[in-house]
JSON list of C-alpha atoms in Angstrom, two decimals:
[
{"chain": "A", "resi": 1359, "resn": "VAL", "atom": "CA", "xyz": [238.83, -19.94, 144.44]},
{"chain": "A", "resi": 1360, "resn": "ASP", "atom": "CA", "xyz": [235.35, -20.40, 143.62]},
{"chain": "A", "resi": 1361, "resn": "VAL", "atom": "CA", "xyz": [233.12, -23.47, 143.58]},
{"chain": "A", "resi": 1362, "resn": "SER", "atom": "CA", "xyz": [230.65, -23.56, 140.49]},
{"chain": "A", "resi": 1363, "resn": "PRO", "atom": "CA", "xyz": [226.73, -23.00, 140.99]},
{"chain": "A", "resi": 1364, "resn": "ASP", "atom": "CA", "xyz": [226.38, -26.93, 140.67]},
{"chain": "A", "resi": 1365, "resn": "GLY", "atom": "CA", "xyz": [229.06, -28.24, 143.07]},
{"chain": "A", "resi": 1366, "resn": "ASN", "atom": "CA", "xyz": [230.85, -30.19, 140.36]},
{"chain": "A", "resi": 1367, "resn": "SER", "atom": "CA", "xyz": [233.91, -28.06, 139.96]},
{"chain": "A", "resi": 1368, "resn": "PHE", "atom": "CA", "xyz": [235.99, -25.16, 141.16]},
{"chain": "A", "resi": 1369, "resn": "ILE", "atom": "CA", "xyz": [238.24, -22.81, 139.80]},
{"chain": "A", "resi": 1370, "resn": "VAL", "atom": "CA", "xyz": [241.39, -21.30, 141.48]},
{"chain": "A", "resi": 1371, "resn": "ALA", "atom": "CA", "xyz": [243.57, -18.22, 140.77]},
{"chain": "A", "resi": 1372, "resn": "TRP", "atom": "CA", "xyz": [246.95, -17.02, 141.99]},
{"chain": "A", "resi": 1373, "resn": "GLU", "atom": "CA", "xyz": [249.90, -15.16, 141.36]},
{"chain": "A", "resi": 1374, "resn": "GLY", "atom": "CA", "xyz": [253.45, -16.52, 140.71]},
{"chain": "A", "resi": 1375, "resn": "ASN", "atom": "CA", "xyz": [256.44, -17.83, 138.28]},
{"chain": "A", "resi": 1376, "resn": "GLY", "atom": "CA", "xyz": [254.58, -19.54, 135.43]},
{"chain": "A", "resi": 1377, "resn": "GLN", "atom": "CA", "xyz": [254.71, -20.40, 131.73]},
{"chain": "A", "resi": 1378, "resn": "GLY", "atom": "CA", "xyz": [255.14, -16.77, 129.89]},
{"chain": "A", "resi": 1379, "resn": "ASP", "atom": "CA", "xyz": [255.24, -14.39, 133.21]},
{"chain": "A", "resi": 1380, "resn": "GLU", "atom": "CA", "xyz": [258.05, -14.84, 136.31]},
{"chain": "A", "resi": 1381, "resn": "THR", "atom": "CA", "xyz": [255.05, -12.32, 137.97]},
{"chain": "A", "resi": 1382, "resn": "GLY", "atom": "CA", "xyz": [251.91, -13.30, 136.53]},
{"chain": "A", "resi": 1383, "resn": "ILE", "atom": "CA", "xyz": [248.40, -14.49, 137.13]},
{"chain": "A", "resi": 1384, "resn": "PHE", "atom": "CA", "xyz": [247.39, -17.97, 136.58]},
{"chain": "A", "resi": 1385, "resn": "THR", "atom": "CA", "xyz": [244.29, -19.98, 136.44]},
{"chain": "A", "resi": 1386, "resn": "LYS", "atom": "CA", "xyz": [243.01, -23.51, 136.44]},
{"chain": "A", "resi": 1387, "resn": "LYS", "atom": "CA", "xyz": [239.62, -25.41, 136.41]},
{"chain": "A", "resi": 1388, "resn": "PHE", "atom": "CA", "xyz": [239.06, -28.72, 138.66]},
{"chain": "A", "resi": 1389, "resn": "ASP", "atom": "CA", "xyz": [236.17, -31.58, 137.85]},
{"chain": "A", "resi": 1390, "resn": "LEU", "atom": "CA", "xyz": [235.37, -32.69, 141.55]},
{"chain": "A", "resi": 1391, "resn": "THR", "atom": "CA", "xyz": [233.35, -35.46, 139.86]},
{"chain": "A", "resi": 1392, "resn": "ASN", "atom": "CA", "xyz": [236.41, -36.92, 138.12]},
{"chain": "A", "resi": 1393, "resn": "ARG", "atom": "CA", "xyz": [238.77, -38.34, 140.30]},
{"chain": "A", "resi": 1394, "resn": "VAL", "atom": "CA", "xyz": [242.16, -39.29, 138.88]},
{"chain": "A", "resi": 1395, "resn": "PHE", "atom": "CA", "xyz": [242.63, -43.35, 139.29]},
{"chain": "A", "resi": 1396, "resn": "ASP", "atom": "CA", "xyz": [246.10, -44.59, 140.08]},
{"chain": "A", "resi": 1397, "resn": "ILE", "atom": "CA", "xyz": [246.34, -48.03, 137.89]},
{"chain": "A", "resi": 1398, "resn": "ASN", "atom": "CA", "xyz": [249.45, -49.03, 139.81]},
{"chain": "A", "resi": 1399, "resn": "LEU", "atom": "CA", "xyz": [247.62, -48.97, 143.13]},
{"chain": "A", "resi": 1400, "resn": "SER", "atom": "CA", "xyz": [244.36, -49.94, 141.74]},
{"chain": "A", "resi": 1401, "resn": "GLN", "atom": "CA", "xyz": [242.68, -46.85, 143.72]},
{"chain": "A", "resi": 1402, "resn": "TYR", "atom": "CA", "xyz": [241.58, -43.22, 143.28]},
{"chain": "A", "resi": 1403, "resn": "GLN", "atom": "CA", "xyz": [244.03, -40.49, 144.35]},
{"chain": "A", "resi": 1404, "resn": "ASP", "atom": "CA", "xyz": [242.84, -37.41, 146.20]},
{"chain": "A", "resi": 1405, "resn": "THR", "atom": "CA", "xyz": [243.27, -35.48, 143.22]},
{"chain": "A", "resi": 1406, "resn": "TYR", "atom": "CA", "xyz": [240.98, -34.30, 140.30]},
{"chain": "A", "resi": 1407, "resn": "ALA", "atom": "CA", "xyz": [241.02, -33.86, 136.67]},
{"chain": "A", "resi": 1408, "resn": "SER", "atom": "CA", "xyz": [241.77, -30.34, 135.82]},
{"chain": "A", "resi": 1409, "resn": "SER", "atom": "CA", "xyz": [242.24, -27.73, 132.92]},
{"chain": "A", "resi": 1410, "resn": "SER", "atom": "CA", "xyz": [246.08, -27.14, 132.00]},
{"chain": "A", "resi": 1411, "resn": "GLU", "atom": "CA", "xyz": [247.40, -24.08, 133.99]},
{"chain": "A", "resi": 1412, "resn": "LYS", "atom": "CA", "xyz": [246.37, -21.13, 132.07]},
{"chain": "A", "resi": 1413, "resn": "ARG", "atom": "CA", "xyz": [248.10, -17.65, 132.04]},
{"chain": "A", "resi": 1414, "resn": "VAL", "atom": "CA", "xyz": [245.75, -14.67, 132.57]},
{"chain": "A", "resi": 1415, "resn": "ASN", "atom": "CA", "xyz": [247.35, -11.51, 131.99]},
{"chain": "A", "resi": 1416, "resn": "THR", "atom": "CA", "xyz": [248.04, -10.41, 128.67]},
{"chain": "A", "resi": 1417, "resn": "THR", "atom": "CA", "xyz": [250.43, -8.03, 129.32]},
{"chain": "A", "resi": 1418, "resn": "THR", "atom": "CA", "xyz": [253.74, -9.26, 130.87]},
{"chain": "A", "resi": 1419, "resn": "THR", "atom": "CA", "xyz": [255.29, -5.80, 131.83]},
{"chain": "A", "resi": 1420, "resn": "GLY", "atom": "CA", "xyz": [255.69, -5.27, 135.71]},
{"chain": "A", "resi": 1421, "resn": "ILE", "atom": "CA", "xyz": [254.19, -7.13, 138.52]},
{"chain": "A", "resi": 1422, "resn": "GLN", "atom": "CA", "xyz": [250.58, -8.67, 138.54]},
{"chain": "A", "resi": 1423, "resn": "SER", "atom": "CA", "xyz": [249.37, -9.60, 142.04]},
{"chain": "A", "resi": 1424, "resn": "ASN", "atom": "CA", "xyz": [246.67, -10.30, 144.41]},
{"chain": "A", "resi": 1425, "resn": "PRO", "atom": "CA", "xyz": [243.78, -12.01, 141.83]},
{"chain": "A", "resi": 1426, "resn": "ALA", "atom": "CA", "xyz": [240.37, -12.90, 142.75]},
{"chain": "A", "resi": 1427, "resn": "VAL", "atom": "CA", "xyz": [237.94, -15.38, 140.88]},
{"chain": "A", "resi": 1428, "resn": "SER", "atom": "CA", "xyz": [234.23, -16.04, 140.71]},
{"chain": "A", "resi": 1429, "resn": "PHE", "atom": "CA", "xyz": [232.04, -18.08, 138.37]},
{"chain": "A", "resi": 1430, "resn": "LYS", "atom": "CA", "xyz": [229.53, -16.14, 136.44]},
{"chain": "A", "resi": 1431, "resn": "GLY", "atom": "CA", "xyz": [225.91, -17.87, 136.85]},
{"chain": "A", "resi": 1432, "resn": "ASN", "atom": "CA", "xyz": [227.15, -21.42, 135.59]},
{"chain": "A", "resi": 1433, "resn": "ASN", "atom": "CA", "xyz": [229.59, -23.91, 135.43]},
{"chain": "A", "resi": 1434, "resn": "ASN", "atom": "CA", "xyz": [231.36, -22.88, 132.12]},
{"chain": "A", "resi": 1435, "resn": "SER", "atom": "CA", "xyz": [231.80, -19.07, 132.71]},
{"chain": "A", "resi": 1436, "resn": "ALA", "atom": "CA", "xyz": [233.91, -16.99, 135.28]},
{"chain": "A", "resi": 1437, "resn": "VAL", "atom": "CA", "xyz": [235.62, -13.72, 136.02]},
{"chain": "A", "resi": 1438, "resn": "ILE", "atom": "CA", "xyz": [239.47, -12.82, 137.37]},
{"chain": "A", "resi": 1439, "resn": "THR", "atom": "CA", "xyz": [240.23, -9.77, 138.41]},
{"chain": "A", "resi": 1440, "resn": "TRP", "atom": "CA", "xyz": [243.83, -8.83, 139.80]},
{"chain": "A", "resi": 1441, "resn": "GLN", "atom": "CA", "xyz": [246.21, -5.75, 140.24]},
{"chain": "A", "resi": 1442, "resn": "SER", "atom": "CA", "xyz": [248.71, -4.69, 137.90]},
{"chain": "A", "resi": 1443, "resn": "ASN", "atom": "CA", "xyz": [251.82, -2.04, 137.87]},
{"chain": "A", "resi": 1444, "resn": "GLN", "atom": "CA", "xyz": [252.18, -2.24, 134.25]},
{"chain": "A", "resi": 1445, "resn": "SER", "atom": "CA", "xyz": [251.62, 1.02, 133.61]},
{"chain": "A", "resi": 1446, "resn": "GLY", "atom": "CA", "xyz": [253.59, 2.73, 136.57]},
{"chain": "A", "resi": 1447, "resn": "ASN", "atom": "CA", "xyz": [251.12, 2.57, 139.14]},
{"chain": "A", "resi": 1448, "resn": "ASN", "atom": "CA", "xyz": [249.04, -0.21, 140.09]},
{"chain": "A", "resi": 1449, "resn": "ASP", "atom": "CA", "xyz": [245.60, -0.46, 138.47]},
{"chain": "A", "resi": 1450, "resn": "ILE", "atom": "CA", "xyz": [242.73, -3.09, 138.79]},
{"chain": "A", "resi": 1451, "resn": "TYR", "atom": "CA", "xyz": [242.20, -5.15, 135.41]},
{"chain": "A", "resi": 1452, "resn": "PHE", "atom": "CA", "xyz": [239.87, -8.29, 134.83]},
{"chain": "A", "resi": 1453, "resn": "LYS", "atom": "CA", "xyz": [239.16, -11.21, 132.02]},
{"chain": "A", "resi": 1454, "resn": "THR", "atom": "CA", "xyz": [236.29, -13.16, 131.65]},
{"chain": "A", "resi": 1455, "resn": "LEU", "atom": "CA", "xyz": [236.62, -16.62, 130.94]},
{"chain": "A", "resi": 1456, "resn": "THR", "atom": "CA", "xyz": [234.73, -19.61, 129.37]},
{"chain": "A", "resi": 1457, "resn": "SER", "atom": "CA", "xyz": [235.85, -23.38, 130.05]},
{"chain": "A", "resi": 1458, "resn": "SER", "atom": "CA", "xyz": [234.54, -26.68, 128.47]},
{"chain": "A", "resi": 1459, "resn": "ASP", "atom": "CA", "xyz": [231.83, -28.93, 129.99]},
{"chain": "A", "resi": 1460, "resn": "ILE", "atom": "CA", "xyz": [232.91, -31.63, 132.48]},
{"chain": "A", "resi": 1461, "resn": "PRO", "atom": "CA", "xyz": [233.94, -34.30, 132.07]},
{"chain": "A", "resi": 1462, "resn": "GLU", "atom": "CA", "xyz": [237.51, -33.94, 130.44]},
{"chain": "A", "resi": 1463, "resn": "PRO", "atom": "CA", "xyz": [239.27, -32.58, 128.71]},
{"chain": "A", "resi": 1464, "resn": "VAL", "atom": "CA", "xyz": [238.58, -29.37, 130.62]},
{"chain": "A", "resi": 1465, "resn": "SER", "atom": "CA", "xyz": [240.00, -26.22, 128.47]},
{"chain": "A", "resi": 1466, "resn": "ILE", "atom": "CA", "xyz": [239.66, -22.71, 129.41]},
{"chain": "A", "resi": 1467, "resn": "THR", "atom": "CA", "xyz": [239.08, -19.74, 127.11]},
{"chain": "A", "resi": 1468, "resn": "LEU", "atom": "CA", "xyz": [240.26, -16.05, 127.99]},
{"chain": "A", "resi": 1469, "resn": "GLY", "atom": "CA", "xyz": [238.93, -12.90, 126.92]},
{"chain": "A", "resi": 1470, "resn": "ASP", "atom": "CA", "xyz": [240.38, -9.58, 126.75]},
{"chain": "A", "resi": 1471, "resn": "GLU", "atom": "CA", "xyz": [242.22, -7.85, 129.41]},
{"chain": "A", "resi": 1472, "resn": "ILE", "atom": "CA", "xyz": [240.06, -4.60, 130.63]},
{"chain": "A", "resi": 1473, "resn": "LEU", "atom": "CA", "xyz": [241.24, -1.72, 132.71]},
{"chain": "A", "resi": 1474, "resn": "LEU", "atom": "CA", "xyz": [238.32, -0.95, 135.44]},
{"chain": "A", "resi": 1475, "resn": "ASN", "atom": "CA", "xyz": [239.37, 1.77, 137.49]},
{"chain": "A", "resi": 1476, "resn": "THR", "atom": "CA", "xyz": [238.80, 5.70, 136.30]},
{"chain": "A", "resi": 1477, "resn": "PRO", "atom": "CA", "xyz": [240.70, 7.85, 136.71]},
{"chain": "A", "resi": 1478, "resn": "THR", "atom": "CA", "xyz": [244.12, 6.02, 136.75]},
{"chain": "A", "resi": 1479, "resn": "ILE", "atom": "CA", "xyz": [246.15, 8.10, 139.21]},
{"chain": "A", "resi": 1480, "resn": "GLY", "atom": "CA", "xyz": [247.65, 6.99, 142.43]},
{"chain": "A", "resi": 1481, "resn": "GLU", "atom": "CA", "xyz": [247.28, 3.24, 143.59]},
{"chain": "A", "resi": 1482, "resn": "GLN", "atom": "CA", "xyz": [244.26, 0.96, 143.03]},
{"chain": "A", "resi": 1483, "resn": "VAL", "atom": "CA", "xyz": [244.85, -2.38, 145.03]},
{"chain": "A", "resi": 1484, "resn": "ARG", "atom": "CA", "xyz": [243.40, -5.51, 146.50]},
{"chain": "A", "resi": 1485, "resn": "PRO", "atom": "CA", "xyz": [240.27, -6.24, 144.23]},
{"chain": "A", "resi": 1486, "resn": "ASP", "atom": "CA", "xyz": [237.35, -8.85, 145.01]},
{"chain": "A", "resi": 1487, "resn": "VAL", "atom": "CA", "xyz": [234.71, -10.38, 142.69]},
{"chain": "A", "resi": 1488, "resn": "LYS", "atom": "CA", "xyz": [231.60, -11.79, 143.07]},
{"chain": "A", "resi": 1489, "resn": "ALA", "atom": "CA", "xyz": [228.86, -12.67, 140.56]},
{"chain": "A", "resi": 1490, "resn": "ASP", "atom": "CA", "xyz": [224.97, -13.17, 140.84]},
{"chain": "A", "resi": 1491, "resn": "SER", "atom": "CA", "xyz": [223.05, -16.15, 139.31]},
{"chain": "A", "resi": 1492, "resn": "ASP", "atom": "CA", "xyz": [222.67, -14.59, 136.17]},
{"chain": "A", "resi": 1493, "resn": "GLY", "atom": "CA", "xyz": [226.32, -13.95, 135.36]},
{"chain": "A", "resi": 1494, "resn": "LYS", "atom": "CA", "xyz": [226.32, -9.85, 136.11]},
{"chain": "A", "resi": 1495, "resn": "PHE", "atom": "CA", "xyz": [229.41, -9.12, 138.50]},
{"chain": "A", "resi": 1496, "resn": "ILE", "atom": "CA", "xyz": [230.69, -6.46, 140.83]},
{"chain": "A", "resi": 1497, "resn": "ILE", "atom": "CA", "xyz": [234.36, -6.12, 141.47]},
{"chain": "A", "resi": 1498, "resn": "SER", "atom": "CA", "xyz": [235.33, -4.20, 144.65]},
{"chain": "A", "resi": 1499, "resn": "PHE", "atom": "CA", "xyz": [238.72, -2.60, 145.22]},
{"chain": "A", "resi": 1500, "resn": "GLU", "atom": "CA", "xyz": [240.93, -0.27, 147.71]},
{"chain": "A", "resi": 1501, "resn": "GLY", "atom": "CA", "xyz": [242.39, 2.72, 145.67]},
{"chain": "A", "resi": 1502, "resn": "PHE", "atom": "CA", "xyz": [243.27, 6.61, 145.47]},
{"chain": "A", "resi": 1503, "resn": "THR", "atom": "CA", "xyz": [241.19, 8.15, 142.73]},
{"chain": "A", "resi": 1504, "resn": "ASP", "atom": "CA", "xyz": [240.94, 11.78, 144.00]},
{"chain": "A", "resi": 1505, "resn": "TYR", "atom": "CA", "xyz": [242.72, 13.96, 146.52]},
{"chain": "A", "resi": 1506, "resn": "TYR", "atom": "CA", "xyz": [239.65, 14.41, 148.66]},
{"chain": "A", "resi": 1507, "resn": "ASP", "atom": "CA", "xyz": [239.48, 10.67, 149.13]},
{"chain": "A", "resi": 1508, "resn": "PRO", "atom": "CA", "xyz": [242.99, 9.11, 149.44]},
{"chain": "A", "resi": 1509, "resn": "THR", "atom": "CA", "xyz": [242.27, 5.57, 150.65]},
{"chain": "A", "resi": 1510, "resn": "GLY", "atom": "CA", "xyz": [238.71, 4.47, 149.79]},
{"chain": "A", "resi": 1511, "resn": "ILE", "atom": "CA", "xyz": [236.54, 1.36, 149.09]},
{"chain": "A", "resi": 1512, "resn": "TYR", "atom": "CA", "xyz": [234.97, 1.43, 145.72]},
{"chain": "A", "resi": 1513, "resn": "ILE", "atom": "CA", "xyz": [232.67, -1.15, 143.26]},
{"chain": "A", "resi": 1514, "resn": "ARG", "atom": "CA", "xyz": [231.88, -1.10, 139.92]},
{"chain": "A", "resi": 1515, "resn": "ARG", "atom": "CA", "xyz": [228.93, -3.33, 138.53]},
{"chain": "A", "resi": 1516, "resn": "PHE", "atom": "CA", "xyz": [228.95, -5.05, 134.87]},
{"chain": "A", "resi": 1517, "resn": "ASN", "atom": "CA", "xyz": [226.53, -6.97, 133.23]},
{"chain": "A", "resi": 1518, "resn": "SER", "atom": "CA", "xyz": [226.88, -10.46, 132.18]},
{"chain": "A", "resi": 1519, "resn": "SER", "atom": "CA", "xyz": [228.86, -9.52, 129.11]},
{"chain": "A", "resi": 1520, "resn": "GLY", "atom": "CA", "xyz": [231.62, -7.39, 130.97]},
{"chain": "A", "resi": 1521, "resn": "VAL", "atom": "CA", "xyz": [230.17, -4.25, 130.08]},
{"chain": "A", "resi": 1522, "resn": "PRO", "atom": "CA", "xyz": [230.09, -1.98, 132.82]},
{"chain": "A", "resi": 1523, "resn": "LEU", "atom": "CA", "xyz": [226.53, -0.68, 134.21]},
{"chain": "A", "resi": 1524, "resn": "GLU", "atom": "CA", "xyz": [227.59, 2.56, 135.72]},
{"chain": "A", "resi": 1525, "resn": "SER", "atom": "CA", "xyz": [230.96, 4.14, 136.55]},
{"chain": "A", "resi": 1526, "resn": "GLN", "atom": "CA", "xyz": [232.83, 3.08, 139.63]},
{"chain": "A", "resi": 1527, "resn": "LEU", "atom": "CA", "xyz": [231.45, 4.07, 143.00]},
{"chain": "A", "resi": 1528, "resn": "SER", "atom": "CA", "xyz": [232.68, 5.02, 146.33]},
{"chain": "A", "resi": 1529, "resn": "ILE", "atom": "CA", "xyz": [231.43, 2.93, 149.08]},
{"chain": "A", "resi": 1530, "resn": "THR", "atom": "CA", "xyz": [233.04, 4.65, 152.07]},
{"chain": "A", "resi": 1531, "resn": "TYR", "atom": "CA", "xyz": [231.41, 8.25, 152.03]},
{"chain": "A", "resi": 1532, "resn": "PHE", "atom": "CA", "xyz": [233.90, 8.96, 155.12]},
{"chain": "A", "resi": 1533, "resn": "LYS", "atom": "CA", "xyz": [236.98, 10.76, 153.28]},
{"chain": "A", "resi": 1534, "resn": "ASP", "atom": "CA", "xyz": [239.96, 10.70, 156.08]},
{"chain": "A", "resi": 1535, "resn": "GLY", "atom": "CA", "xyz": [242.15, 8.09, 157.03]},
{"chain": "A", "resi": 1536, "resn": "TYR", "atom": "CA", "xyz": [242.68, 4.37, 155.65]},
{"chain": "A", "resi": 1537, "resn": "GLN", "atom": "CA", "xyz": [239.71, 2.62, 154.36]},
{"chain": "A", "resi": 1538, "resn": "GLY", "atom": "CA", "xyz": [241.03, -0.85, 153.00]},
{"chain": "A", "resi": 1539, "resn": "ASN", "atom": "CA", "xyz": [240.84, -4.85, 153.01]},
{"chain": "A", "resi": 1540, "resn": "ALA", "atom": "CA", "xyz": [237.43, -4.93, 151.60]},
{"chain": "A", "resi": 1541, "resn": "LYS", "atom": "CA", "xyz": [235.37, -8.33, 151.11]},
{"chain": "A", "resi": 1542, "resn": "LEU", "atom": "CA", "xyz": [232.72, -8.65, 148.86]},
{"chain": "A", "resi": 1543, "resn": "ALA", "atom": "CA", "xyz": [229.33, -10.36, 148.60]},
{"chain": "A", "resi": 1544, "resn": "VAL", "atom": "CA", "xyz": [226.56, -10.00, 146.08]},
{"chain": "A", "resi": 1545, "resn": "ASP", "atom": "CA", "xyz": [222.83, -11.27, 145.90]},
{"chain": "A", "resi": 1546, "resn": "ASN", "atom": "CA", "xyz": [220.87, -12.05, 142.89]},
{"chain": "A", "resi": 1547, "resn": "SER", "atom": "CA", "xyz": [219.49, -8.46, 142.66]},
{"chain": "A", "resi": 1548, "resn": "LEU", "atom": "CA", "xyz": [223.15, -7.60, 142.20]},
{"chain": "A", "resi": 1549, "resn": "ASN", "atom": "CA", "xyz": [223.38, -5.82, 145.68]},
{"chain": "A", "resi": 1550, "resn": "ALA", "atom": "CA", "xyz": [227.03, -5.40, 147.03]},
{"chain": "A", "resi": 1551, "resn": "TYR", "atom": "CA", "xyz": [227.37, -6.25, 150.59]},
{"chain": "A", "resi": 1552, "resn": "LEU", "atom": "CA", "xyz": [230.59, -5.20, 151.80]},
{"chain": "A", "resi": 1553, "resn": "SER", "atom": "CA", "xyz": [233.16, -5.29, 155.09]},
{"chain": "A", "resi": 1554, "resn": "TRP", "atom": "CA", "xyz": [236.22, -3.37, 155.30]},
{"chain": "A", "resi": 1555, "resn": "GLN", "atom": "CA", "xyz": [239.14, -1.82, 157.85]},
{"chain": "A", "resi": 1556, "resn": "SER", "atom": "CA", "xyz": [238.83, 1.50, 158.88]},
{"chain": "A", "resi": 1557, "resn": "ALA", "atom": "CA", "xyz": [241.55, 3.55, 160.68]},
{"chain": "A", "resi": 1558, "resn": "MET", "atom": "CA", "xyz": [239.72, 6.65, 161.09]},
{"chain": "A", "resi": 1559, "resn": "ASP", "atom": "CA", "xyz": [238.60, 8.19, 164.36]},
{"chain": "A", "resi": 1560, "resn": "LYS", "atom": "CA", "xyz": [236.31, 11.42, 164.12]},
{"chain": "A", "resi": 1561, "resn": "VAL", "atom": "CA", "xyz": [232.67, 12.66, 164.01]},
{"chain": "A", "resi": 1562, "resn": "ILE", "atom": "CA", "xyz": [231.88, 12.70, 160.11]},
{"chain": "A", "resi": 1563, "resn": "THR", "atom": "CA", "xyz": [228.61, 14.36, 158.90]},
{"chain": "A", "resi": 1564, "resn": "HIS", "atom": "CA", "xyz": [226.40, 12.39, 156.24]},
{"chain": "A", "resi": 1565, "resn": "PRO", "atom": "CA", "xyz": [226.48, 14.44, 152.93]},
{"chain": "A", "resi": 1566, "resn": "THR", "atom": "CA", "xyz": [222.80, 14.07, 152.64]},
{"chain": "A", "resi": 1567, "resn": "SER", "atom": "CA", "xyz": [221.14, 13.36, 155.85]},
{"chain": "A", "resi": 1568, "resn": "ASN", "atom": "CA", "xyz": [223.31, 15.73, 157.79]},
{"chain": "A", "resi": 1569, "resn": "LEU", "atom": "CA", "xyz": [223.43, 13.19, 160.66]},
{"chain": "A", "resi": 1570, "resn": "SER", "atom": "CA", "xyz": [226.60, 13.08, 162.76]},
{"chain": "A", "resi": 1571, "resn": "THR", "atom": "CA", "xyz": [228.22, 9.72, 163.49]},
{"chain": "A", "resi": 1572, "resn": "LEU", "atom": "CA", "xyz": [231.34, 9.41, 165.49]},
{"chain": "A", "resi": 1573, "resn": "ILE", "atom": "CA", "xyz": [233.68, 6.98, 163.25]},
{"chain": "A", "resi": 1574, "resn": "THR", "atom": "CA", "xyz": [236.07, 5.05, 165.30]},
{"chain": "A", "resi": 1575, "resn": "PRO", "atom": "CA", "xyz": [239.01, 2.50, 164.19]},
{"chain": "A", "resi": 1576, "resn": "GLY", "atom": "CA", "xyz": [237.44, -0.90, 163.35]},
{"chain": "A", "resi": 1577, "resn": "ILE", "atom": "CA", "xyz": [235.75, -3.47, 161.09]},
{"chain": "A", "resi": 1578, "resn": "TYR", "atom": "CA", "xyz": [232.85, -1.78, 159.30]},
{"chain": "A", "resi": 1579, "resn": "LEU", "atom": "CA", "xyz": [229.94, -3.25, 157.74]},
{"chain": "A", "resi": 1580, "resn": "GLY", "atom": "CA", "xyz": [228.26, -1.52, 154.40]},
{"chain": "A", "resi": 1581, "resn": "THR", "atom": "CA", "xyz": [225.53, -2.51, 151.70]},
{"chain": "A", "resi": 1582, "resn": "TYR", "atom": "CA", "xyz": [224.75, -0.94, 148.56]},
{"chain": "A", "resi": 1583, "resn": "LEU", "atom": "CA", "xyz": [221.70, -1.33, 146.91]},
{"chain": "A", "resi": 1584, "resn": "GLY", "atom": "CA", "xyz": [221.96, -1.23, 143.33]},
{"chain": "A", "resi": 1585, "resn": "GLN", "atom": "CA", "xyz": [218.13, -0.57, 142.25]},
{"chain": "A", "resi": 1586, "resn": "ASN", "atom": "CA", "xyz": [219.03, 2.91, 143.91]},
{"chain": "A", "resi": 1587, "resn": "SER", "atom": "CA", "xyz": [221.75, 3.67, 141.66]},
{"chain": "A", "resi": 1588, "resn": "ALA", "atom": "CA", "xyz": [219.57, 6.79, 140.37]},
{"chain": "A", "resi": 1589, "resn": "GLU", "atom": "CA", "xyz": [220.25, 8.42, 143.48]},
{"chain": "A", "resi": 1590, "resn": "ASN", "atom": "CA", "xyz": [223.99, 8.64, 143.19]},
{"chain": "A", "resi": 1591, "resn": "ASN", "atom": "CA", "xyz": [226.17, 11.68, 143.09]},
{"chain": "A", "resi": 1592, "resn": "VAL", "atom": "CA", "xyz": [229.81, 13.02, 142.99]},
{"chain": "A", "resi": 1593, "resn": "ASN", "atom": "CA", "xyz": [230.09, 12.37, 146.82]},
{"chain": "A", "resi": 1594, "resn": "PHE", "atom": "CA", "xyz": [229.11, 9.20, 147.64]},
{"chain": "A", "resi": 1595, "resn": "ALA", "atom": "CA", "xyz": [227.09, 5.68, 146.67]},
{"chain": "A", "resi": 1596, "resn": "PRO", "atom": "CA", "xyz": [223.61, 5.08, 148.41]},
{"chain": "A", "resi": 1597, "resn": "ILE", "atom": "CA", "xyz": [224.71, 3.53, 151.83]},
{"chain": "A", "resi": 1598, "resn": "ASP", "atom": "CA", "xyz": [221.73, 1.33, 153.50]},
{"chain": "A", "resi": 1599, "resn": "THR", "atom": "CA", "xyz": [223.79, 0.51, 156.35]},
{"chain": "A", "resi": 1600, "resn": "ILE", "atom": "CA", "xyz": [227.54, 1.16, 157.98]},
{"chain": "A", "resi": 1601, "resn": "GLN", "atom": "CA", "xyz": [228.16, -0.39, 161.17]},
{"chain": "A", "resi": 1602, "resn": "ASN", "atom": "CA", "xyz": [231.18, -0.68, 163.23]},
{"chain": "A", "resi": 1603, "resn": "ILE", "atom": "CA", "xyz": [231.26, -4.67, 164.39]},
{"chain": "A", "resi": 1604, "resn": "LEU", "atom": "CA", "xyz": [234.29, -3.86, 166.74]},
{"chain": "A", "resi": 1605, "resn": "PRO", "atom": "CA", "xyz": [234.10, -2.37, 170.15]},
{"chain": "A", "resi": 1606, "resn": "SER", "atom": "CA", "xyz": [236.23, 0.56, 170.12]},
{"chain": "A", "resi": 1607, "resn": "GLY", "atom": "CA", "xyz": [239.84, -0.18, 170.79]},
{"chain": "A", "resi": 1608, "resn": "SER", "atom": "CA", "xyz": [239.74, -3.68, 169.83]}
]
């Protein structure tokens, strides 16, 4: 769920059994300024005018799950991402959407279904999405993309039209153990701020600074500064901070 920039509407995405797909992704937009009036009771109900339920996924093969949604800089534009095993393994897909102005009727128009992750080996799951005030957006996900990083956290940045700004980037430069359940926030400079769970318990050495750090199981915070993307290499994305916020053994 996400609230529009002006606070007058909100949008919801969910997985479920709906029109055209028993395991699909669906969305609905609600108008917070337009409560439904019950003429029989002569009072307003605790419900709001909304669009009709809309199926998001185009492909209905396999199971579609774990949706996330974010408005894209204004009240009438949003992006929805989800995982799908339509091709065998789970991959990450997204669609942009536009909606009509308030008041009613509220309608939703969807763009094309786009595969996000490259490569497509292994399982890519649990996406999250956030946009800045200009409509540019970042999608994060947990994935297995190569044999050197079996379960890592990745992001990919897009302009307001949904065109990738670069290839997917690894946020977790440590490559052993489970890294997952990431949550994402984005500022208006398209910098990414993430937290994630790590089961790693070993000393690792940063690939460029050569500083050694003891990584223990816990919840980690990390930032990716987008303006430094020119410094990227095949090993890791530039990390401004990585910090375990739980005491050892928690």
